[in-house]
Amino acid sequence: MQELNPTQIAQRLHQLTEVSVALGDTHDTGALLDRILRVAKHMTDADGGTLYRPSEDRKSLCFHISINDSLGIYQGGVSGKPIDIVPVPLYDNYGNKNLASVAAYAANFNQSVNIEDVYKADVFNFSGMRSFDTAFGYHSKSFLTVPMTDHEGELVGVLQLVNAKDPETGTIRAFTQTDQRFIEALSAQAAVALTNQLLIQQLENLLEALVNLINIGIDEKSPHTGRHCQFVPELTMMLAEAVHATDEGPLAAFRMTDADRKELWLAGLLHDCGKITTPVHVVDKSTKLETIFDRIHLVDTRFEVLLRDAEIRALRARLEPGANGAAIEDRLQSELARMRADRDFLRRANVGGEGMSLEDQERVRRIAQYRWTGPEGQEQDFLSENELLNLTVRFGTLTDDERKIINNHIDVSVRMLESLPWPKHLRNVPEYAGGHHERMDGKGYPKGLTKDQMSVQARIMAIADIFEALTACDRPYKKGKKLSESLHILGKFAQNGHIDPDLFDIFVRNRVYLQFAHKNMDAHQIDEVDESAIPGYRP
């Protein structure tokens, strides 16, 4: 067995240096593993090679890549051709280390195994190799098996090379000690590069898991926002892809890399993370008088008191000498009817809606001035100041103070996101997520940014957030609007400086709204859309 001369060693050192640099620049795990095996084969002039990876339960070695030049075999890895070979067990049925397989032995003892001629070796079980040789008319001879371990000694793979060739004659030779040392050095470098990628992937998985953890907390706190946290990032990506594919108009230059997509997706998932601090009775306020419970029931009880007091007064009046029973009964029934009508009116007013008329607001104020006697025996106004304030809310169910609490979630979201040490490839997450309540005319919040001060991604998310909110039918305080009505409202928003008209044009022109609707909206909401009637849109 002839060792390498100084020139050949220098060449291999150069190869090792080059591949070390290349491994550090490779970010695709599949391509990285493929390169490791090919460089190892080239460095030792091996005819074939196999790269094993430990199974998820770490109880066996799975064939990940298999290459044989003489037989023209290339399976696994980035080839797209699966390897249909049973994994090599690392332990027997009793939990003992598998010593029969050379790959399992190298993995279990973290030790390289160099065999000159497998047909003359009686230490390991090569029955599988012999069956392979018979099936393919091949003759395996020299084997070099090297484990790959990370910085903690954890197995990340096993590299196995077969049939080293003499570069001049092509005859099969044994792997030299120099071959072994170089492959061990390569395996160490490769294990570091692979471990770095695995750690990066694990950190990214952990980050996404933490994001989902926040959303789970929001969902558990308020199940009515769960679909919003899922659908906004989904619709954001739909619109972003449509803009990415646009090759004309003001947004023709917009393009995204895979890293950009991941950054935007993560921002979408986190866009409402501040809601985790919003009181649940405000987030889920389905009626005007709802706090921890709906206080309309207290109002109903007061009406019952008034009704009974009226009946008691009528009964007492009948006992008076010369009382006109018929007149008293007429007055009673008239009074009871008026109070029941007012009670039913307050029940309707409590529900909230698109807008409360000034006449209805004034009626609430008149009812509030009724007098009734409470449990302490003191006469008081029928409605408290807080109840009057809530029941006269003109739009929806929230008072001005409660709306400020809701709006504060975006300030909290921005503070939460800006407090994190984002890596370079995710540094725009706070800006994307924090801008979905800004307006193109600078009248939005929290920073009052204008269109020119916002990224395209933040403007995209603003449209996704509004459209999902308009069409959502799982909110306790509103009904989901139909598709045509939602697009009409968005069109008005595009005209009045609320959303980006160029993005809205792509949203409609590319039927992004329809793609989202068919996937996520209820069937009864998906009506016919006359795009020519959408405000500000020209087909």
Coordinates of C-alpha atoms in Angstrom, one line a residue:
M1 CA 0.0 0.0 0.0
Q2 CA 1.8 3.1 -1.3
E3 CA 1.4 6.3 0.7
L4 CA 1.0 9.7 -1.0
N5 CA 4.0 11.8 -2.0
P6 CA 4.4 15.4 -0.7
T7 CA 2.9 16.9 -3.9
Q8 CA -0.2 14.7 -3.6
I9 CA -0.6 15.6 0.1
A10 CA -0.3 19.3 -0.8
Q11 CA -3.0 18.9 -3.4
R12 CA -5.3 17.2 -0.9
L13 CA -4.7 19.9 1.7
H14 CA -5.6 22.4 -0.9
Q15 CA -8.8 20.4 -1.7
L16 CA -9.6 20.2 2.0
T17 CA -9.2 23.9 2.4
E18 CA -11.4 24.6 -0.6
V19 CA -14.1 22.3 0.5
S20 CA -14.0 23.7 4.1
V21 CA -14.7 27.1 2.7
A22 CA -17.4 25.8 0.3
L23 CA -19.1 23.9 3.1
G24 CA -19.4 27.1 5.1
D25 CA -21.1 28.8 2.1
T26 CA -23.6 26.0 1.4
H27 CA -27.0 26.7 3.0
D28 CA -28.9 23.8 1.5
T29 CA -28.5 20.7 3.6
G30 CA -29.2 18.3 0.8
A31 CA -26.6 19.9 -1.4
L32 CA -24.2 20.0 1.5
L33 CA -24.4 16.3 2.2
D34 CA -24.2 15.5 -1.6
R35 CA -21.0 17.6 -1.8
I36 CA -19.5 15.9 1.3
L37 CA -19.8 12.5 -0.3
R38 CA -18.6 13.5 -3.7
V39 CA -15.5 15.3 -2.3
A40 CA -14.7 12.3 -0.2
K41 CA -14.9 10.0 -3.2
H42 CA -12.7 12.4 -5.3
M43 CA -10.1 12.9 -2.6
T44 CA -9.6 9.1 -2.2
D45 CA -10.3 8.1 -5.8
A46 CA -13.1 5.8 -4.4
D47 CA -15.4 4.1 -6.9
G48 CA -18.5 4.4 -4.6
G49 CA -19.7 5.8 -1.4
T50 CA -22.7 5.9 0.9
L51 CA -23.7 8.5 3.4
Y52 CA -25.9 7.4 6.3
R53 CA -28.0 9.6 8.6
P54 CA -29.4 8.6 12.0
S55 CA -33.1 8.0 12.2
E56 CA -35.3 10.3 14.2
D57 CA -35.4 7.9 17.1
R58 CA -31.6 7.4 16.7
K59 CA -32.0 3.7 16.8
S60 CA -30.8 3.0 13.2
L61 CA -28.8 4.4 10.3
C62 CA -30.8 5.3 7.2
F63 CA -29.3 5.3 3.7
H64 CA -29.3 8.9 2.7
I65 CA -27.1 9.0 -0.5
S66 CA -25.6 6.2 -2.5
I67 CA -23.2 6.6 -5.4
N68 CA -21.3 4.1 -7.5
D69 CA -19.5 5.3 -10.6
S70 CA -18.9 1.8 -12.2
L71 CA -22.5 0.9 -11.9
G72 CA -23.9 4.3 -12.7
I73 CA -25.8 4.5 -9.4
Y74 CA -26.9 7.8 -7.9
Q75 CA -29.7 7.5 -5.4
G76 CA -31.0 9.7 -2.5
G77 CA -29.8 13.2 -1.7
V78 CA -30.7 15.7 -4.4
S79 CA -31.0 13.1 -7.1
G80 CA -34.7 12.7 -6.4
K81 CA -34.4 8.9 -6.6
P82 CA -35.3 7.2 -3.3
I83 CA -33.1 4.5 -1.7
D84 CA -35.3 1.5 -0.9
I85 CA -32.9 -0.2 1.5
V86 CA -33.8 -1.3 5.0
P87 CA -32.0 0.9 7.6
V88 CA -29.1 -0.5 9.6
P89 CA -30.1 -1.1 13.3
L90 CA -27.7 0.4 15.8
Y91 CA -29.0 -1.9 18.6
D92 CA -30.3 -5.5 18.7
N93 CA -33.7 -6.5 20.3
Y94 CA -32.1 -6.5 23.7
G95 CA -30.7 -3.0 23.5
N96 CA -27.1 -4.1 22.9
K97 CA -25.0 -2.3 20.4
N98 CA -24.9 -3.8 17.0
L99 CA -21.3 -5.0 16.4
A100 CA -22.0 -7.0 13.2
S101 CA -22.5 -4.0 10.8
V102 CA -19.4 -2.0 10.1
A103 CA -21.4 1.2 9.8
A104 CA -23.2 0.6 13.1
Y105 CA -19.9 -0.3 14.7
A106 CA -18.3 3.0 13.6
A107 CA -21.3 4.9 14.7
N108 CA -21.6 3.2 18.1
F109 CA -17.9 3.6 19.0
N110 CA -17.2 6.8 17.1
Q111 CA -14.3 5.0 15.5
S112 CA -13.1 4.8 11.9
V113 CA -12.9 1.3 10.3
N114 CA -10.5 0.7 7.4
I115 CA -10.8 -2.7 5.7
E116 CA -8.4 -3.8 3.0
D117 CA -10.5 -6.6 1.6
V118 CA -14.0 -7.3 2.9
Y119 CA -14.0 -10.9 1.5
K120 CA -11.1 -11.7 3.7
A121 CA -12.4 -10.0 6.8
D122 CA -14.4 -12.1 9.3
V123 CA -15.1 -9.5 12.0
F124 CA -18.2 -7.9 10.4
N125 CA -21.3 -9.3 8.6
F126 CA -21.0 -8.4 4.9
S127 CA -23.8 -10.6 3.7
G128 CA -25.7 -7.6 2.4
M129 CA -22.7 -6.4 0.5
R130 CA -22.2 -9.9 -1.0
S131 CA -25.8 -10.0 -2.1
F132 CA -25.3 -6.6 -3.7
D133 CA -22.2 -7.8 -5.6
T134 CA -24.0 -10.9 -6.9
A135 CA -27.1 -8.9 -8.0
F136 CA -25.1 -6.2 -9.9
G137 CA -22.0 -8.2 -10.9
Y138 CA -19.8 -6.0 -8.8
H139 CA -16.8 -6.8 -6.6
S140 CA -16.5 -4.8 -3.4
K141 CA -13.1 -4.9 -1.9
S142 CA -11.7 -2.0 0.2
F143 CA -13.9 -0.2 2.6
L144 CA -13.4 3.0 4.7
T145 CA -16.1 3.9 7.2
V146 CA -15.8 7.1 9.1
P147 CA -18.4 8.5 11.7
M148 CA -19.4 12.1 11.7
T149 CA -20.1 13.7 15.1
D150 CA -20.9 17.2 16.3
H151 CA -19.2 19.3 19.0
E152 CA -21.0 17.3 21.7
G153 CA -20.0 14.0 20.3
E154 CA -23.5 13.4 18.9
L155 CA -23.7 11.3 15.8
V156 CA -24.8 13.3 12.7
G157 CA -23.9 10.8 10.0
V158 CA -21.6 8.0 8.8
L159 CA -19.5 8.2 5.6
Q160 CA -18.6 5.0 3.9
L161 CA -16.3 4.7 0.9
V162 CA -15.7 1.6 -1.3
N163 CA -13.0 0.5 -3.6
A164 CA -10.2 3.1 -3.7
K165 CA -8.6 3.1 -7.1
D166 CA -5.0 3.6 -8.2
P167 CA -5.2 6.9 -10.2
E168 CA -2.6 5.6 -12.7
T169 CA -3.7 2.0 -13.3
G170 CA -7.3 2.0 -12.1
T171 CA -6.8 -1.1 -10.0
I172 CA -8.6 -1.5 -6.7
R173 CA -6.3 -0.7 -3.8
A174 CA -6.7 -0.3 0.0
F175 CA -7.5 3.0 1.6
T176 CA -4.2 4.3 3.1
Q177 CA -3.8 5.8 6.5
T178 CA -3.4 9.1 4.8
D179 CA -6.7 8.6 3.0
Q180 CA -8.3 7.8 6.4
R181 CA -6.8 10.9 8.1
F182 CA -8.0 13.2 5.3
I183 CA -11.5 11.7 5.3
E184 CA -11.6 12.0 9.1
A185 CA -10.6 15.7 8.7
L186 CA -13.2 16.2 6.0
S187 CA -15.9 14.4 8.2
A188 CA -15.0 16.7 11.1
Q189 CA -15.4 19.8 8.9
A190 CA -18.6 18.5 7.3
A191 CA -20.0 17.6 10.7
V192 CA -19.4 21.2 11.9
A193 CA -21.1 22.6 8.8
L194 CA -24.0 20.2 9.0
T195 CA -24.4 20.9 12.8
N196 CA -24.4 24.6 12.1
Q197 CA -27.2 24.2 9.6
L198 CA -29.1 21.9 12.0
L199 CA -28.7 24.4 14.8
I200 CA -29.9 27.3 12.6
Q201 CA -32.9 25.2 11.5
Q202 CA -33.6 24.3 15.1
L203 CA -33.5 28.0 16.1
E204 CA -35.8 28.9 13.3
N205 CA -38.2 26.1 14.3
L206 CA -38.0 27.3 17.9
L207 CA -38.8 30.9 16.8
E208 CA -41.8 29.7 14.8
A209 CA -42.9 27.6 17.7
L210 CA -42.7 30.6 20.0
V211 CA -44.7 32.6 17.5
N212 CA -47.3 29.9 17.5
L213 CA -47.2 29.8 21.3
I214 CA -48.2 33.5 21.3
N215 CA -51.0 32.9 18.9
I216 CA -52.2 29.9 20.9
G217 CA -52.3 32.2 23.9
I218 CA -54.3 34.7 22.0
D219 CA -56.6 32.0 20.6
E220 CA -57.2 30.6 24.0
K221 CA -57.9 34.0 25.4
S222 CA -60.2 35.0 22.6
P223 CA -61.2 32.2 20.2
H224 CA -62.8 34.8 17.9
T225 CA -59.4 36.1 16.8
G226 CA -57.9 32.7 16.1
R227 CA -58.9 32.6 12.4
H228 CA -57.6 36.2 12.0
C229 CA -54.1 35.2 13.2
Q230 CA -54.1 32.4 10.7
F231 CA -55.7 34.0 7.7
V232 CA -53.9 37.4 7.7
P233 CA -50.5 35.9 7.0
E234 CA -52.1 33.5 4.4
L235 CA -53.8 36.3 2.5
T236 CA -50.7 38.5 2.9
M237 CA -48.6 35.9 1.1
M238 CA -51.2 35.4 -1.6
L239 CA -51.1 39.1 -2.4
A240 CA -47.4 39.3 -2.1
E241 CA -46.9 36.5 -4.6
A242 CA -49.3 38.3 -7.0
V243 CA -47.2 41.5 -6.7
H244 CA -44.0 39.4 -7.1
A245 CA -45.4 38.0 -10.4
T246 CA -46.4 41.5 -11.7
D247 CA -44.2 42.7 -14.6
E248 CA -45.9 46.0 -15.3
G249 CA -47.1 49.1 -13.5
P250 CA -45.7 50.9 -10.4
L251 CA -44.9 47.6 -8.6
A252 CA -43.2 45.8 -11.4
A253 CA -39.8 45.9 -9.7
F254 CA -41.1 44.2 -6.5
R255 CA -39.4 40.8 -6.1
M256 CA -39.0 38.4 -3.1
T257 CA -36.4 35.8 -2.3
D258 CA -37.2 32.7 -0.2
A259 CA -35.7 34.6 2.8
D260 CA -38.0 37.6 2.1
R261 CA -41.0 35.3 2.0
K262 CA -40.1 33.7 5.4
E263 CA -39.6 37.2 6.9
L264 CA -43.0 38.4 5.6
W265 CA -44.8 35.2 6.7
L266 CA -43.3 35.6 10.2
A267 CA -44.4 39.2 10.3
G268 CA -47.9 38.1 9.4
L269 CA -48.0 35.6 12.2
L270 CA -46.9 38.2 14.7
H271 CA -48.9 41.2 13.4
D272 CA -51.3 41.1 16.3
C273 CA -49.1 39.7 19.0
G274 CA -49.8 42.7 21.3
K275 CA -53.4 41.4 21.7
I276 CA -52.1 39.0 24.3
T277 CA -52.2 42.0 26.6
T278 CA -55.7 43.3 25.6
P279 CA -58.4 42.6 28.2
V280 CA -60.6 39.7 26.9
H281 CA -63.8 41.6 27.8
V282 CA -62.8 44.3 25.3
V283 CA -61.5 42.0 22.6
D284 CA -64.7 39.9 22.7
K285 CA -67.1 42.6 23.5
S286 CA -70.1 41.3 21.6
T287 CA -72.7 43.8 23.0
K288 CA -72.5 47.3 24.3
L289 CA -73.1 46.5 27.9
E290 CA -70.9 43.4 28.0
T291 CA -68.0 43.3 30.4
I292 CA -67.3 40.0 32.2
F293 CA -71.0 39.4 31.6
D294 CA -73.7 41.2 29.6
R295 CA -75.2 43.8 31.9
I296 CA -78.4 44.0 29.8
H297 CA -79.7 41.4 32.3
L298 CA -79.4 43.9 35.1
V299 CA -81.3 46.4 33.1
D300 CA -84.0 43.7 32.5
T301 CA -84.2 43.2 36.2
R302 CA -84.8 46.9 36.8
F303 CA -87.6 46.8 34.2
E304 CA -89.2 44.0 36.2
V305 CA -89.0 46.1 39.3
L306 CA -90.7 49.0 37.4
L307 CA -93.4 46.8 36.0
R308 CA -94.2 45.3 39.4
D309 CA -94.1 48.8 41.1
A310 CA -96.6 50.0 38.5
E311 CA -98.9 47.0 39.2
I312 CA -98.6 47.6 42.9
R313 CA -99.6 51.3 42.5
A314 CA -102.6 50.3 40.4
L315 CA -103.8 47.8 43.0
R316 CA -103.5 50.4 45.7
A317 CA -105.3 52.9 43.6
R318 CA -108.2 50.5 43.2
L319 CA -108.6 50.3 47.0
E320 CA -109.1 54.0 47.2
P321 CA -112.8 55.0 47.8
G322 CA -114.6 55.9 44.5
A323 CA -111.7 54.6 42.4
N324 CA -112.4 54.2 38.7
G325 CA -111.2 50.7 38.1
A326 CA -111.4 50.8 34.3
A327 CA -109.4 54.0 34.0
I328 CA -106.8 52.7 36.4
E329 CA -106.5 49.5 34.3
D330 CA -106.1 51.5 31.1
R331 CA -103.4 53.6 32.6
L332 CA -101.6 50.5 33.9
Q333 CA -101.7 48.7 30.6
S334 CA -100.4 51.8 28.8
E335 CA -97.6 52.2 31.3
L336 CA -96.6 48.5 31.1
A337 CA -96.7 48.6 27.3
R338 CA -94.4 51.6 27.2
M339 CA -91.9 50.1 29.6
R340 CA -91.9 46.8 27.7
A341 CA -91.3 48.6 24.5
D342 CA -88.4 50.6 26.1
R343 CA -87.0 47.3 27.4
D344 CA -87.1 45.7 24.0
F345 CA -85.6 48.8 22.4
L346 CA -82.6 48.7 24.9
R347 CA -82.1 45.1 24.1
R348 CA -81.9 45.9 20.4
A349 CA -79.6 48.9 21.1
N350 CA -77.3 46.8 23.1
V351 CA -76.5 44.6 20.1
G352 CA -74.7 47.4 18.2
G353 CA -74.4 47.8 14.5
E354 CA -73.3 49.9 11.6
G355 CA -74.7 53.1 13.0
M356 CA -77.1 54.3 15.7
S357 CA -79.4 57.2 14.8
L358 CA -79.4 60.4 16.8
E359 CA -83.1 59.7 17.6
D360 CA -82.3 56.3 19.1
Q361 CA -79.5 57.8 21.1
E362 CA -81.9 60.4 22.5
R363 CA -84.4 57.8 23.4
V364 CA -81.8 56.0 25.4
R365 CA -81.1 59.2 27.3
R366 CA -84.8 59.6 28.0
I367 CA -85.0 56.0 29.4
A368 CA -81.9 56.7 31.5
Q369 CA -83.9 59.3 33.4
Y370 CA -86.5 56.9 34.6
R371 CA -86.4 56.6 38.4
W372 CA -86.4 53.4 40.3
T373 CA -85.8 52.2 43.8
G374 CA -82.7 50.0 44.3
P375 CA -82.1 47.3 46.8
E376 CA -80.9 49.9 49.4
G377 CA -84.2 51.6 49.2
Q378 CA -82.8 54.7 47.5
E379 CA -84.3 56.2 44.4
Q380 CA -81.9 56.6 41.5
D381 CA -81.6 57.1 37.7
F382 CA -82.5 54.0 35.7
L383 CA -79.2 53.8 33.9
S384 CA -75.8 54.6 35.3
E385 CA -73.4 57.0 33.5
N386 CA -71.4 54.1 32.2
E387 CA -74.4 52.2 31.0
L388 CA -75.7 55.3 29.2
L389 CA -72.3 55.9 27.6
N390 CA -72.2 52.3 26.3
L391 CA -75.7 52.1 25.1
T392 CA -75.3 55.3 23.0
V393 CA -72.2 54.1 21.2
R394 CA -73.0 55.0 17.6
F395 CA -70.9 52.4 15.7
G396 CA -70.2 48.8 16.9
T397 CA -70.0 48.0 20.6
L398 CA -66.9 49.8 21.8
T399 CA -66.7 53.1 23.6
D400 CA -63.9 55.6 22.7
D401 CA -61.8 54.4 25.7
E402 CA -62.3 50.8 24.8
R403 CA -61.3 51.5 21.2
K404 CA -58.1 53.1 22.5
I405 CA -57.5 49.9 24.4
I406 CA -58.0 47.9 21.3
N407 CA -55.8 50.2 19.2
N408 CA -53.1 50.0 21.8
H409 CA -52.4 46.4 20.8
I410 CA -50.4 47.7 17.8
D411 CA -48.2 49.9 20.1
V412 CA -47.7 46.8 22.3
S413 CA -47.0 44.7 19.2
V414 CA -44.3 47.1 18.0
R415 CA -42.7 47.4 21.4
M416 CA -42.6 43.6 21.8
L417 CA -41.2 43.1 18.3
E418 CA -38.6 45.9 18.5
S419 CA -37.4 44.6 21.8
L420 CA -36.2 41.3 20.2
P421 CA -32.7 40.9 18.8
W422 CA -33.7 40.0 15.2
P423 CA -31.1 38.4 13.0
K424 CA -30.2 40.3 9.8
H425 CA -32.5 38.2 7.6
L426 CA -35.5 39.0 9.8
R427 CA -34.8 42.6 10.8
N428 CA -37.8 44.0 8.9
V429 CA -40.4 41.9 10.9
P430 CA -41.2 44.8 13.3
E431 CA -41.8 47.2 10.5
Y432 CA -43.9 44.9 8.4
A433 CA -46.0 43.7 11.3
G434 CA -46.3 47.2 12.9
G435 CA -47.5 49.0 9.8
H436 CA -50.8 47.2 9.1
H437 CA -52.9 50.0 10.7
E438 CA -51.1 52.8 9.0
R439 CA -52.8 54.7 6.1
M440 CA -51.4 56.0 2.9
D441 CA -52.5 59.5 3.8
G442 CA -50.7 59.5 7.1
K443 CA -53.9 59.3 9.2
G444 CA -53.3 55.8 10.5
Y445 CA -51.6 54.6 13.7
P446 CA -49.3 54.1 15.6
K447 CA -46.8 56.3 13.8
G448 CA -48.9 58.2 11.3
L449 CA -46.8 57.0 8.3
T450 CA -47.5 57.9 4.7
K451 CA -47.3 55.6 1.7
D452 CA -43.7 56.7 0.9
Q453 CA -42.6 55.9 4.4
M454 CA -44.0 52.4 4.3
S455 CA -42.6 49.2 2.7
V456 CA -44.6 47.4 0.1
Q457 CA -44.8 44.5 2.5
A458 CA -46.5 46.6 5.3
R459 CA -48.9 48.0 2.7
I460 CA -49.8 44.5 1.6
M461 CA -50.5 43.4 5.1
A462 CA -52.8 46.4 5.7
I463 CA -55.0 45.2 2.9
A464 CA -54.9 41.6 4.1
D465 CA -55.8 42.7 7.6
I466 CA -58.8 44.8 6.5
F467 CA -60.2 42.3 4.0
E468 CA -60.0 39.5 6.5
A469 CA -61.7 41.6 9.2
L470 CA -64.5 42.6 6.8
T471 CA -65.3 39.0 5.7
A472 CA -64.7 37.3 9.0
C473 CA -67.9 35.7 10.3
D474 CA -66.7 34.4 13.6
R475 CA -66.7 37.7 15.5
P476 CA -69.3 38.1 18.2
Y477 CA -69.9 41.7 17.5
K478 CA -70.4 41.6 13.7
K479 CA -71.6 39.5 10.8
G480 CA -69.2 38.6 8.0
K481 CA -69.8 40.7 4.9
K482 CA -70.3 39.3 1.4
L483 CA -67.5 39.4 -1.1
S484 CA -69.0 42.2 -3.3
E485 CA -69.7 44.4 -0.3
S486 CA -66.2 43.9 1.1
L487 CA -64.6 44.8 -2.2
H488 CA -66.8 47.9 -2.5
I489 CA -65.6 49.0 1.0
L490 CA -61.9 48.3 0.1
G491 CA -62.4 50.2 -3.2
K492 CA -63.6 53.3 -1.2
F493 CA -60.6 52.9 1.1
A494 CA -58.3 52.9 -2.0
Q495 CA -59.9 56.1 -3.1
N496 CA -59.8 58.0 0.2
G497 CA -56.1 57.3 1.0
H498 CA -56.7 54.4 3.4
I499 CA -55.0 51.6 1.4
D500 CA -52.5 51.5 -1.5
P501 CA -54.6 51.8 -4.7
D502 CA -51.8 50.1 -6.8
L503 CA -51.8 47.1 -4.5
F504 CA -55.6 47.0 -4.5
D505 CA -55.6 47.0 -8.3
I506 CA -53.4 43.8 -8.2
F507 CA -55.6 42.4 -5.5
V508 CA -58.7 42.6 -7.8
R509 CA -57.0 42.1 -11.2
N510 CA -55.3 38.9 -10.1
R511 CA -58.5 37.6 -8.3
V512 CA -56.5 37.3 -5.1
Y513 CA -59.8 38.0 -3.3
L514 CA -61.5 35.0 -5.0
Q515 CA -58.6 32.7 -4.3
F516 CA -58.9 33.5 -0.6
A517 CA -62.7 33.4 -0.6
H518 CA -62.9 29.9 -2.1
K519 CA -60.4 28.6 0.4
N520 CA -61.5 30.3 3.6
M521 CA -64.9 32.1 3.4
D522 CA -68.3 30.6 3.9
A523 CA -70.1 29.7 0.7
H524 CA -73.1 32.1 1.4
Q525 CA -70.7 35.0 1.5
I526 CA -69.3 34.4 -2.0
D527 CA -71.6 36.2 -4.2
E528 CA -71.2 37.5 -7.8
V529 CA -68.7 40.4 -8.1
D530 CA -69.1 43.0 -10.7
E531 CA -65.6 44.3 -10.9
S532 CA -66.6 47.2 -13.0
A533 CA -68.7 48.5 -10.1
I534 CA -65.9 48.4 -7.6
P535 CA -65.0 52.1 -6.7
G536 CA -61.7 53.2 -8.1
Y537 CA -61.1 50.0 -10.1
R538 CA -60.8 50.0 -13.8
P539 CA -60.8 46.4 -15.4

